[in-house]
Structures are given as C-alpha cells and as structure tokens.
mmCIF file of C-alpha atoms (C1' of nucleotides) in Angstrom:
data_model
loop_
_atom_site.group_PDB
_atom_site.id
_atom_site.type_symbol
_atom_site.label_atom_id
_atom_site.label_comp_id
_atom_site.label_asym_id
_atom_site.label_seq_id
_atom_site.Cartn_x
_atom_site.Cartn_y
_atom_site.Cartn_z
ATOM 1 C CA UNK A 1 -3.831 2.903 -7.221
ATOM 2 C CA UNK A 2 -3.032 -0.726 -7.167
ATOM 3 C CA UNK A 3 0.327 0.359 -8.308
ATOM 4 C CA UNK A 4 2.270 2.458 -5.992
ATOM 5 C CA UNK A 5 2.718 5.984 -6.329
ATOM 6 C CA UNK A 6 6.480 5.461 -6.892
ATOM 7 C CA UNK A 7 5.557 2.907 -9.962
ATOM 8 C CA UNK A 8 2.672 4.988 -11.281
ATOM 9 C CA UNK A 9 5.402 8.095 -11.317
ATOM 10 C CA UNK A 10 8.225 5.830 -13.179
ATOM 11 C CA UNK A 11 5.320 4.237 -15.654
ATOM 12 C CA UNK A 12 4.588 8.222 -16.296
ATOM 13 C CA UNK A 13 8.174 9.226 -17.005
ATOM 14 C CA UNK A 14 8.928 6.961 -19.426
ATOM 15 C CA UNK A 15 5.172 6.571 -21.138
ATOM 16 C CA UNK A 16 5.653 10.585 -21.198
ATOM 17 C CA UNK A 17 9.426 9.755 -23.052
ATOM 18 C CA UNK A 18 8.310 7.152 -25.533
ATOM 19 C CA UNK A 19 5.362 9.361 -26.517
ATOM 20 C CA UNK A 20 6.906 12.669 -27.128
ATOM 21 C CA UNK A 21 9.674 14.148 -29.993
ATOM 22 C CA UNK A 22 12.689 15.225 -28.056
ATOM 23 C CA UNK A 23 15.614 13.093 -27.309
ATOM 24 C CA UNK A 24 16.928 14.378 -23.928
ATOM 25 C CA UNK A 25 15.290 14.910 -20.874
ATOM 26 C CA UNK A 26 15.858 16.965 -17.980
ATOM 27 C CA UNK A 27 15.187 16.048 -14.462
ATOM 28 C CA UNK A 28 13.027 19.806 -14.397
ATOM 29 C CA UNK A 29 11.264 19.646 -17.978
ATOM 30 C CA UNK A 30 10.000 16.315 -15.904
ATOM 31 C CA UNK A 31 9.252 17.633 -13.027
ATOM 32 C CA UNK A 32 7.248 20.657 -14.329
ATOM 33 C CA UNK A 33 5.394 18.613 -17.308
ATOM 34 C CA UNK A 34 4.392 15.538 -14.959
ATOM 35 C CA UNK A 35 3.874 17.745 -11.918
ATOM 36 C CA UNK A 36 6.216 15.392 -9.725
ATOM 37 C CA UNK A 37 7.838 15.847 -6.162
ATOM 38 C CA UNK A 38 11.195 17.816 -7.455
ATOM 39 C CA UNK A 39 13.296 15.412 -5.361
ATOM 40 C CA UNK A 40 11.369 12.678 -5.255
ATOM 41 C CA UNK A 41 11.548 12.201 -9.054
ATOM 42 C CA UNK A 42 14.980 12.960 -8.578
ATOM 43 C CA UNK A 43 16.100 10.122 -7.131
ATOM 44 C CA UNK A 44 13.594 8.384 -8.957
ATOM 45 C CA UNK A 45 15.186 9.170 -12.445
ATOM 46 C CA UNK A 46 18.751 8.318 -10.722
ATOM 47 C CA UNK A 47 17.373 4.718 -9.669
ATOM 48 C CA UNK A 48 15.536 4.474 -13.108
ATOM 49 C CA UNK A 49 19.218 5.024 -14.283
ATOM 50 C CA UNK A 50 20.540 2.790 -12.427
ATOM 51 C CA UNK A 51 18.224 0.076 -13.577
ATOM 52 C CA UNK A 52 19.163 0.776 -16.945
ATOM 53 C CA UNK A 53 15.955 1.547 -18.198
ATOM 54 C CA UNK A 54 17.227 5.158 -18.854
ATOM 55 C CA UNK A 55 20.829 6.676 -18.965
ATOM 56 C CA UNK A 56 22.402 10.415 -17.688
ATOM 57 C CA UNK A 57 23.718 12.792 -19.382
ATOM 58 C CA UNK A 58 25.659 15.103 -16.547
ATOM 59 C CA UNK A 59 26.855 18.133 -16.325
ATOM 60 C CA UNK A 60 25.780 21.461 -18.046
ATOM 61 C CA UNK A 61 22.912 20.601 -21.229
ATOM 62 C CA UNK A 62 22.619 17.285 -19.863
ATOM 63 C CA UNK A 63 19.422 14.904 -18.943
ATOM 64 C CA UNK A 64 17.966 11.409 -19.402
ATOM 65 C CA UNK A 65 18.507 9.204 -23.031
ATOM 66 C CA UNK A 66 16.731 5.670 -23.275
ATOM 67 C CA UNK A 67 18.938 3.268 -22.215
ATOM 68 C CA UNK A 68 17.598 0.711 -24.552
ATOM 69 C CA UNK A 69 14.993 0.050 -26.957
ATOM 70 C CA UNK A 70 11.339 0.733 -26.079
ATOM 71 C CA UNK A 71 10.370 -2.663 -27.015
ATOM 72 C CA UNK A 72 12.132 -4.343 -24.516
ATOM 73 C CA UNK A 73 11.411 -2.209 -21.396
ATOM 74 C CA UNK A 74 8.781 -4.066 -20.155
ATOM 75 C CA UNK A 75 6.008 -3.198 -17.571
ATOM 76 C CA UNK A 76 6.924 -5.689 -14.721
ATOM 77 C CA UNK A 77 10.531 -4.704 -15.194
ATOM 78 C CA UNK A 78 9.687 -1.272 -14.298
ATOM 79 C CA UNK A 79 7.564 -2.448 -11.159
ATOM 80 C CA UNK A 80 9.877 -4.704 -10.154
ATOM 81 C CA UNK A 81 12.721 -2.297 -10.068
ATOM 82 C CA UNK A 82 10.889 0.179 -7.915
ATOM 83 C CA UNK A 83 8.754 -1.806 -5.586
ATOM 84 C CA UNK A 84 9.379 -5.336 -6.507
ATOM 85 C CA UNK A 85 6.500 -7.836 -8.564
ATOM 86 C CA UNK A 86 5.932 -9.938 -5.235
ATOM 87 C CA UNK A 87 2.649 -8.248 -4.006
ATOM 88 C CA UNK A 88 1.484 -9.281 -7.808
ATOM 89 C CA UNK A 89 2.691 -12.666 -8.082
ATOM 90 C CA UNK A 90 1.621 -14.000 -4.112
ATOM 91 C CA UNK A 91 -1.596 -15.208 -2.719
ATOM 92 C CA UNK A 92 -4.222 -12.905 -2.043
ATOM 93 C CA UNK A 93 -5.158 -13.697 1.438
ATOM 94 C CA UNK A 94 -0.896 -13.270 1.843
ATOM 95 C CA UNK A 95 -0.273 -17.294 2.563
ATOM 96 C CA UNK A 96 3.224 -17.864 1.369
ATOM 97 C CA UNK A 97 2.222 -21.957 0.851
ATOM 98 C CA UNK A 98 -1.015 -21.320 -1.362
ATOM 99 C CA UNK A 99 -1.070 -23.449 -4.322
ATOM 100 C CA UNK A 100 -3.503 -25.648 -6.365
ATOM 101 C CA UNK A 101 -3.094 -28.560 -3.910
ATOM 102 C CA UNK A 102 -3.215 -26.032 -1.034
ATOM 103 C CA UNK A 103 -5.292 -23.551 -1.840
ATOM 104 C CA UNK A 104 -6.977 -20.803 0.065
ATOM 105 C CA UNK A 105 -10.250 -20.199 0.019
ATOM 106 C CA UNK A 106 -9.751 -17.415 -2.860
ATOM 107 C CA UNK A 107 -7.324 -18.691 -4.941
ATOM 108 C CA UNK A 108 -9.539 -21.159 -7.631
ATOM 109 C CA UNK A 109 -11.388 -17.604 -8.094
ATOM 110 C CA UNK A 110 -7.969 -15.372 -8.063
ATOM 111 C CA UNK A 111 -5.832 -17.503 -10.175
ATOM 112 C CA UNK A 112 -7.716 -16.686 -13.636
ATOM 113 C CA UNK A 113 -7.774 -13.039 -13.119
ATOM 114 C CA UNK A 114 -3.778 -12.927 -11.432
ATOM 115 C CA UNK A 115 -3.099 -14.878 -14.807
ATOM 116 C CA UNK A 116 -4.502 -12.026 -16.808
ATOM 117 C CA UNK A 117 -2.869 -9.100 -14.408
ATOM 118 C CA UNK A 118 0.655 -10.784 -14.675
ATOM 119 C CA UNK A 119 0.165 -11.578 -18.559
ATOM 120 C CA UNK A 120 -0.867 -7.337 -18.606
ATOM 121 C CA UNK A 121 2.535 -6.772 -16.745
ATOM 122 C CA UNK A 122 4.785 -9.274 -18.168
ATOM 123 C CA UNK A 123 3.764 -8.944 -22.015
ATOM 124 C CA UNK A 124 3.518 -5.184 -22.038
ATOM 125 C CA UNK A 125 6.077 -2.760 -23.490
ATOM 126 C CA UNK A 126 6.913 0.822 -23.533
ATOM 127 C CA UNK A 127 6.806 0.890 -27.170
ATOM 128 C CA UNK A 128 2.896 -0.667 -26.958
ATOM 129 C CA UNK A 129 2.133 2.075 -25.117
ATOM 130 C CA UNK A 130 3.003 4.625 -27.584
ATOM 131 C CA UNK A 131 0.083 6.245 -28.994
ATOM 132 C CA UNK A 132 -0.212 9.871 -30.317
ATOM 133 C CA UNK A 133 -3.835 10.355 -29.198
ATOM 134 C CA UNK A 134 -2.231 10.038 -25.311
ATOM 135 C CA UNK A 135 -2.544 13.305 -23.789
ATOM 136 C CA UNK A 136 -2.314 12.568 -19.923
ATOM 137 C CA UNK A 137 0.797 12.003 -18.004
ATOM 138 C CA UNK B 1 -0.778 -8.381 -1.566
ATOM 139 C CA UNK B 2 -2.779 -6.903 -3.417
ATOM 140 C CA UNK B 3 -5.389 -6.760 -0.563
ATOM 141 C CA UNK B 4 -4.402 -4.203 2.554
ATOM 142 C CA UNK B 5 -3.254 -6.536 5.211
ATOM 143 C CA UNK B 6 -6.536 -5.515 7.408
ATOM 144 C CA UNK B 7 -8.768 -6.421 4.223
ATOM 145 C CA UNK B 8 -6.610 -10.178 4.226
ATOM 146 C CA UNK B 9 -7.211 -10.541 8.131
ATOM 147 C CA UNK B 10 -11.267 -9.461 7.945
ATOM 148 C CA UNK B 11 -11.853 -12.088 4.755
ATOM 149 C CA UNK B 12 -9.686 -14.857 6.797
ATOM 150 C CA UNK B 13 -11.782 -14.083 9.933
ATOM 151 C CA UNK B 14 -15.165 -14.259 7.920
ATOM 152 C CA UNK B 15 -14.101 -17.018 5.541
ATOM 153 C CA UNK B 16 -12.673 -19.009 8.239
ATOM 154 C CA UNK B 17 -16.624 -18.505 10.076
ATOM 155 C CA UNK B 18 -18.219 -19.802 6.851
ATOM 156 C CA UNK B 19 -16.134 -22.391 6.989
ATOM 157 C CA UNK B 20 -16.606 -23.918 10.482
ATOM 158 C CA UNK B 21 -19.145 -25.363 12.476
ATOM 159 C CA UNK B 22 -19.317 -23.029 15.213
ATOM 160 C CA UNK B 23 -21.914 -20.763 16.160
ATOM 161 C CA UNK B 24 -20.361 -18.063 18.060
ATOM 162 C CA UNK B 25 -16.605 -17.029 17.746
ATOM 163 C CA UNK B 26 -14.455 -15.496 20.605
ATOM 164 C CA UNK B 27 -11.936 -12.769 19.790
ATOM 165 C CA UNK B 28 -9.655 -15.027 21.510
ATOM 166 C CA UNK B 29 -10.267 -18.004 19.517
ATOM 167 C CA UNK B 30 -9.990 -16.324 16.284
ATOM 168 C CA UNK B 31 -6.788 -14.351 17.151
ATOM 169 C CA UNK B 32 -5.396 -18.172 17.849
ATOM 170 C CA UNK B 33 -6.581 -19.966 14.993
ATOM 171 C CA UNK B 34 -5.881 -17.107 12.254
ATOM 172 C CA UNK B 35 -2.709 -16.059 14.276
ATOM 173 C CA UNK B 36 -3.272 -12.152 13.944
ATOM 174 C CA UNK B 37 -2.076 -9.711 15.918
ATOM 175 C CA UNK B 38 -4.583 -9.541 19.251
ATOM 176 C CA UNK B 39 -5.170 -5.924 20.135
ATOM 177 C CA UNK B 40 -5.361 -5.368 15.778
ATOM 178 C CA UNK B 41 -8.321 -8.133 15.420
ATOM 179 C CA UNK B 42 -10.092 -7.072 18.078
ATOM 180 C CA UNK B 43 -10.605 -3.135 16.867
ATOM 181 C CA UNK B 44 -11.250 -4.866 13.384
ATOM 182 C CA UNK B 45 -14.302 -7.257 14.398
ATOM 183 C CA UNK B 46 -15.670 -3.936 16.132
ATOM 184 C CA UNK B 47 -15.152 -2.457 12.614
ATOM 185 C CA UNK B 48 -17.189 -5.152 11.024
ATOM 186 C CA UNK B 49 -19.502 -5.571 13.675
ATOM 187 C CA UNK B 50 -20.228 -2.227 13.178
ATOM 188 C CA UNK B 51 -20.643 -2.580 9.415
ATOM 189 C CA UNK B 52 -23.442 -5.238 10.287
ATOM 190 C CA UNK B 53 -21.581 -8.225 9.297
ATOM 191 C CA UNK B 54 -21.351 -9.861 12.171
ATOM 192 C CA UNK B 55 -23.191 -8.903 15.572
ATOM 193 C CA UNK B 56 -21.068 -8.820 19.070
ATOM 194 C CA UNK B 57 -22.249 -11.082 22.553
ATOM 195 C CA UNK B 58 -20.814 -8.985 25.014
ATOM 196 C CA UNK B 59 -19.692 -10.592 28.531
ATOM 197 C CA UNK B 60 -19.086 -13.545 29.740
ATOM 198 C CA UNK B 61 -19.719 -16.840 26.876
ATOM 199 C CA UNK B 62 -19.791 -13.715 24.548
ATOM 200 C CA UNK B 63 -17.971 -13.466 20.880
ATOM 201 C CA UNK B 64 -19.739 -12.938 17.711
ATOM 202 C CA UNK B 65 -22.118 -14.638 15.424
ATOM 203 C CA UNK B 66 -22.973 -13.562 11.231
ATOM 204 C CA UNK B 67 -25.488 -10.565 11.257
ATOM 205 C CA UNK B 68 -26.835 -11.522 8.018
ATOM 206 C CA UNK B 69 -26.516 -14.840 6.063
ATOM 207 C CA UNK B 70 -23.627 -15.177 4.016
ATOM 208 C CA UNK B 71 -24.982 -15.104 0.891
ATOM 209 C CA UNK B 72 -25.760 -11.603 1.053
ATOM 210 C CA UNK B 73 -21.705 -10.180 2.205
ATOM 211 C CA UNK B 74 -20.080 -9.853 -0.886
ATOM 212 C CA UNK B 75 -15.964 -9.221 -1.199
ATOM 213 C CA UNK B 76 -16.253 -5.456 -2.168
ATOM 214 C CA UNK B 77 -18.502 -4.707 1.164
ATOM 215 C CA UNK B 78 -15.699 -6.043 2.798
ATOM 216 C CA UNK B 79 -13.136 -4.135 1.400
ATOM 217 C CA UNK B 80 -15.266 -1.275 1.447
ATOM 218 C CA UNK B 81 -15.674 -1.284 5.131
ATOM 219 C CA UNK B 82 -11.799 -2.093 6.142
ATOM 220 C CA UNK B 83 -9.822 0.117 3.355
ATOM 221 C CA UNK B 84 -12.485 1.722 0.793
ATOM 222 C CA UNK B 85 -12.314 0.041 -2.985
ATOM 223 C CA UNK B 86 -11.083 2.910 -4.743
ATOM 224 C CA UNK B 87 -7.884 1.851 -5.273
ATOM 225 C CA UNK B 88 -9.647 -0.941 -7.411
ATOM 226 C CA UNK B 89 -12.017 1.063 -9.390
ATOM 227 C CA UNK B 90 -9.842 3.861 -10.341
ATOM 228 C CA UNK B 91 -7.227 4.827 -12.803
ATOM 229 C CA UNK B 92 -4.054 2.552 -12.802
ATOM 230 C CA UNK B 93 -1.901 5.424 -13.163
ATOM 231 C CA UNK B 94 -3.512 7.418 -10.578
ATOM 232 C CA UNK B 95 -5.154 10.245 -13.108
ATOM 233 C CA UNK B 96 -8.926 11.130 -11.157
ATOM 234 C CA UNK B 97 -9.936 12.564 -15.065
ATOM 235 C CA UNK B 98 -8.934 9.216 -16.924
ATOM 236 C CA UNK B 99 -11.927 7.728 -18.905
ATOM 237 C CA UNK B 100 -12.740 5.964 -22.281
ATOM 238 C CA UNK B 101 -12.655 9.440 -23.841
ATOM 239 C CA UNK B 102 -9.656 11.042 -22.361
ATOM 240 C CA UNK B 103 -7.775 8.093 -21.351
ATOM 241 C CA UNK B 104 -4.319 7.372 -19.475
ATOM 242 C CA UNK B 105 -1.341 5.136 -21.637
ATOM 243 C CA UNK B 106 -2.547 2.146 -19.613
ATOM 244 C CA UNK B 107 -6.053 2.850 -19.945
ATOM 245 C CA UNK B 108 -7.327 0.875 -23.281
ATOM 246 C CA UNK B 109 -4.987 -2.523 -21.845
ATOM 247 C CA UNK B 110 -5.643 -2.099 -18.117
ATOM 248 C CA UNK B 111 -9.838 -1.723 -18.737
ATOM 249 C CA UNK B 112 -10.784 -5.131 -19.361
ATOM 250 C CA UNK B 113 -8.525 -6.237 -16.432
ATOM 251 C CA UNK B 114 -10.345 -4.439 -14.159
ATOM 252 C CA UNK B 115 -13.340 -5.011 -15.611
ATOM 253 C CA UNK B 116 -12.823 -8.816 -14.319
ATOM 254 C CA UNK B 117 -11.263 -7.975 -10.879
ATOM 255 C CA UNK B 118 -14.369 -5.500 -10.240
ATOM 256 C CA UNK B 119 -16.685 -8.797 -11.385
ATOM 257 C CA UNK B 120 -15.016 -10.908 -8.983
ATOM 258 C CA UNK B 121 -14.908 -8.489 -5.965
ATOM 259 C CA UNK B 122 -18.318 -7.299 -6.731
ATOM 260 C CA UNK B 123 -20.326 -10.345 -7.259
ATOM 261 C CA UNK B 124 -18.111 -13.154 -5.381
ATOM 262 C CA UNK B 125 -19.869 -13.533 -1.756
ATOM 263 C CA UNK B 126 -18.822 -15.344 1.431
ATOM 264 C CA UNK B 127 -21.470 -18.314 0.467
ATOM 265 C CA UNK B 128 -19.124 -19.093 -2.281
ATOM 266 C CA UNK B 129 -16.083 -19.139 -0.612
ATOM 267 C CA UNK B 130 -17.538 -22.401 1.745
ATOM 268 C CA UNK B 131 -15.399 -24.900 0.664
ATOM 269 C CA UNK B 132 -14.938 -28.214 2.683
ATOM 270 C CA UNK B 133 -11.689 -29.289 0.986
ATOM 271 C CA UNK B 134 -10.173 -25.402 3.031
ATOM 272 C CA UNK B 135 -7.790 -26.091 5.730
ATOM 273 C CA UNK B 136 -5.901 -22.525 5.099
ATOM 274 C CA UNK B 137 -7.798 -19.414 7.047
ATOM 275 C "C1'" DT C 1 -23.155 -10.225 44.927
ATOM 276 C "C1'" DT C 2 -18.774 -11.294 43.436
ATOM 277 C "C1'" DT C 3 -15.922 -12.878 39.939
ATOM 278 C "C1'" DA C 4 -14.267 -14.180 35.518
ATOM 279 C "C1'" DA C 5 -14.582 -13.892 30.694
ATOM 280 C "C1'" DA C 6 -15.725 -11.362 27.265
ATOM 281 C "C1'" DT C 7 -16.171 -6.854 24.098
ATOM 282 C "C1'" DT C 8 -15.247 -1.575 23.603
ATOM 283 C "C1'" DC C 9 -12.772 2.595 23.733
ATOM 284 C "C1'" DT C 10 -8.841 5.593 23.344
ATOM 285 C "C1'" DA C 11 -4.105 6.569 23.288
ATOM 286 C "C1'" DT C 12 0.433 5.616 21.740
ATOM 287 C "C1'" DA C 13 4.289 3.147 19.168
ATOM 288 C "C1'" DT C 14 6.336 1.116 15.063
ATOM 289 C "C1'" DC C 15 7.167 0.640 10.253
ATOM 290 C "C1'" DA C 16 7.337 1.440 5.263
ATOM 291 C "C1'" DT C 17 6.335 4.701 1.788
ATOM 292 C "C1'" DT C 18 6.453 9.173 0.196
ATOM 293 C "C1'" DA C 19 8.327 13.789 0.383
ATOM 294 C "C1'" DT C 20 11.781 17.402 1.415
ATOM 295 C "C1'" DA C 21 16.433 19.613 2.084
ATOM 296 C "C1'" DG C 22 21.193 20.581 1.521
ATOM 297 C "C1'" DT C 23 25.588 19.558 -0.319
ATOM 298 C "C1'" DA C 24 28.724 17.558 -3.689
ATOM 299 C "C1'" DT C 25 29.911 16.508 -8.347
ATOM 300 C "C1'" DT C 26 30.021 16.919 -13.352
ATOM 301 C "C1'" DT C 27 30.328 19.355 -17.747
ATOM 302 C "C1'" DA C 28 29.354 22.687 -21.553
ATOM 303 C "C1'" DA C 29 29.272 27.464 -22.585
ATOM 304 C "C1'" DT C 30 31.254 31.881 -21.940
ATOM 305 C "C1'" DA D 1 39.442 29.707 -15.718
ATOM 306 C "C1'" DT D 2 34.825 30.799 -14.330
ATOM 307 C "C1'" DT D 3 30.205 30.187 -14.268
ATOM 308 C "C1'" DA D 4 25.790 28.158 -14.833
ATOM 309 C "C1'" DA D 5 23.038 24.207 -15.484
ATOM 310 C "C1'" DA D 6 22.635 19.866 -14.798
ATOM 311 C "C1'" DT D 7 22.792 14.986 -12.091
ATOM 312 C "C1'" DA D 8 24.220 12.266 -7.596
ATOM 313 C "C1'" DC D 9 24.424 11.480 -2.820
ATOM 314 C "C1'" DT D 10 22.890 11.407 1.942
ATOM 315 C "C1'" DA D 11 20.225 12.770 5.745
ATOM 316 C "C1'" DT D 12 15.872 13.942 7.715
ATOM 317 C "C1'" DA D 13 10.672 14.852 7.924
ATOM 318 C "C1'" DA D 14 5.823 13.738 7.149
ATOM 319 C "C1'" DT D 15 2.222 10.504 6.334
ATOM 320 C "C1'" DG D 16 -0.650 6.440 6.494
ATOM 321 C "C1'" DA D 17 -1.103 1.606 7.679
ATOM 322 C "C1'" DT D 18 -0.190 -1.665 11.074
ATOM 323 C "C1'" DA D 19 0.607 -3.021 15.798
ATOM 324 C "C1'" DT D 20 0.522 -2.597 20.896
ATOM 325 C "C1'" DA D 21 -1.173 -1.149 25.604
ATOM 326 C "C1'" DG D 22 -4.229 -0.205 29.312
ATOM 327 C "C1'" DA D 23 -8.500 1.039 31.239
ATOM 328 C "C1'" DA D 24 -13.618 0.806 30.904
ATOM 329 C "C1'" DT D 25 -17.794 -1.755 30.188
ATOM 330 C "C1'" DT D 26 -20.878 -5.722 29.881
ATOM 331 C "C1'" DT D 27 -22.833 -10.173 31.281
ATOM 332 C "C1'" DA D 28 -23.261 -15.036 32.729
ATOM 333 C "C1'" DA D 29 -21.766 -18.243 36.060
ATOM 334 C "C1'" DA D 30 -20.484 -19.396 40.637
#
DNA sequence: TTTAAATTCTATATCATTATAGTATTTAAT
DNA sequence: ATTAAATACTATAATGATATAGAATTTAAA
C-alpha cells in the first residue's frame, strides 16, 4: 500500500468502469461490487466528479458517466487529485533541498528507480489498463 | 515520502553514524544535529537498539555505538524494524490474493517496478551509503 | 557517596487519514 | 403531484502515526 487507501479505492472505481459493459454507474452498484465504505466512496465519487475525471447523473435512474476519454485520465492525475503526487516526486529521506549537487545520502541510488515510479504514474492511462482477463477490483 | 517519517529519522540517524568519525553518539547530540523531535528519537534508538543495530552505554559518557558492522544492516532491516515492509512488497492496489496468475489492473506494469525498489531496499546496506562528499543527514 | 549525564519506561496529546451518520437536494417514474 | 431512487453536503467518530511529558534507572566523574 504505497498508494493510499483513498487512491487505491479511486484507481479501483474507475479501472472497474473502463473494464466493464455498462455506461452508468451508481454510487451502490459501486459500493456493493468493490466492497467500499458506503460513504466513504460517496464522497469519493463526488470529489472524483469534481475533478472531472467522472460526471453525475442526479436524481431518480441516475449515476456516474466518464467525464472524458479513457486515454487521457492518467494515473498521477488520479493520485494527485486525491492525495496529491508530492510524497512521489520528493526526496526520500524528506529533505526539501535534495538535488544532484546536494544530494542525500540515498538519492544517486533513489533517483533511477523514482524515474521509473513517476514514468509508471505519469505515462499510464485508464484505457492501458483495460484488459478483459482483469477480474479483481 | 515514500518512507514513514520514523523509517526517514532511523536511516538519517544511522547514515549520519556511517558517515562521521565518532565512536559513540549521545541521544542529545543526534537529536541536535538531525533536528528530530527529542522525546520521538529517543524511544526510536531504543527501538533499534533493540533490533541489534546499534548497542546502548547507559549513564554518564553513555550514547550508542553500531552493534554490528555496517556492511551487514541492510535498508529493508531497517524498515522492517521501524514500520514493517509490507507496504513495499505487496499489491499496489491493496488486493492480499493479487499474483502473476490472478492479477490486479496494475499488476503486469507495477511488477517490474517493484521488482527494482525491493532490489534496492533489499540489497543496498549502510556501508554503501558512506559517502564523504554527504553534508545532508 | 553524591551528583550529573545519560538511557529506559510508560502514559498522554496531537494530527491526518479513514470511516460513519444524518439531512438536503435532484429527478424520473407512477 | 407524489413518491422513490439517486447524488451532495456537512458534521462527527475512530484509527494509526507522530509528538510530548515526566518519572525511573544506570553509571562515571567529582
């Protein structure tokens, strides 16, 4: 759990969206399929919404639409909207001045493998993670 | 942050140790030179002098020396001791039952990230992280 | 033998994340 | 119009990690 729960939860909604048939999506098909706090994903969904990663559909018959296009929902937009990219992008030791001239006693070791972790977040799209064989959400 | 904060402040402490030419190192003068929070460093250098890291002096021109050479303390011991690694060895979104065979959305891209972060943690020891050119602990 | 400097133990407080609860609002079907 | 099914808002509780506090213990120096 590198990711926190809140991300893993939003990364699950909308890998769970991408990968199945139907076009709407209600806050308690979600709940019940992904075995989610009720209210927790609740006000998950509504900031997820509010991100515009998603959009409602209120009232009576109503639910959760893409917002946009699979394909440009990217990983680190989803992290960063829920508990911000900063614990990904900063020093490992947590030195707010570590840099190549500066470095900590980590971060020639760290920097190769944070380059491949933020390439992992940055690159990666909802629609790459489509794939029918998925059966865990 | 990747790192709890208490796995940051026990690498600083030891790294900084590795790094200097002192034999034996008061709470006091560590909580000064790494700046970290007094009472919360001194339960923590119990912790790891009861992991066998380090070893404590008690009394008077007391503090604590390396319990075993530094070759042989390796980054995931650390961790281990202060917060437990299994947020780094398991599944990225959180599943306990996600494997090659059975796997998570994330698990195919996130694998040979881990596999890398795992090499470092596992096989990187305090030795390595000597460094004369360090002025950051 | 007294004192000062050090570690150890145990209890409590603070803070951020996660979880829960209740009410208000919206909208389609009847 | 009324009702039922849905999202939105706001307040509070529980949990785990981090931080603080005070008393107890140990030991070398004076």
């Amino acid at each position: 759990m590198i990711l926190s729960k809140t991300s893993q939860y939003a990364i699950r909604v909308l890998s769970y969206m991408i990968n199945s048939d139907l076009q709407v999506f209600s806050a308690q098909h979600l709940i019940q399929t992904l075995h989610i706090p009720d209210k927790y994903l609740r006000q998950l969904l509504t900031t997820l919404s509010k991100a515009g990663f998603i959009k409602s559909i209120r009232g009576r018959e109503g639910g959760y639409v893409f917002a946009r296009n699979a394909d440009r929902i990217y990983l680190s937009s989803i992290i960063e909207t829920v508990e911000g990219m900063d614990k990904y992008t900063s020093c490992l030791l947590g030195f707010s001045d570590c840099n190549d001239d500066n470095p900590c006693s980590l971060h020639e070791k760290w920097t190769p493998i944070r380059e491949q972790l933020l390439d992992f977040l940055n690159n990666t799209t909802l629609a790459e993670v489509k794939n029918n064989q998925i059966t865990k959400f």
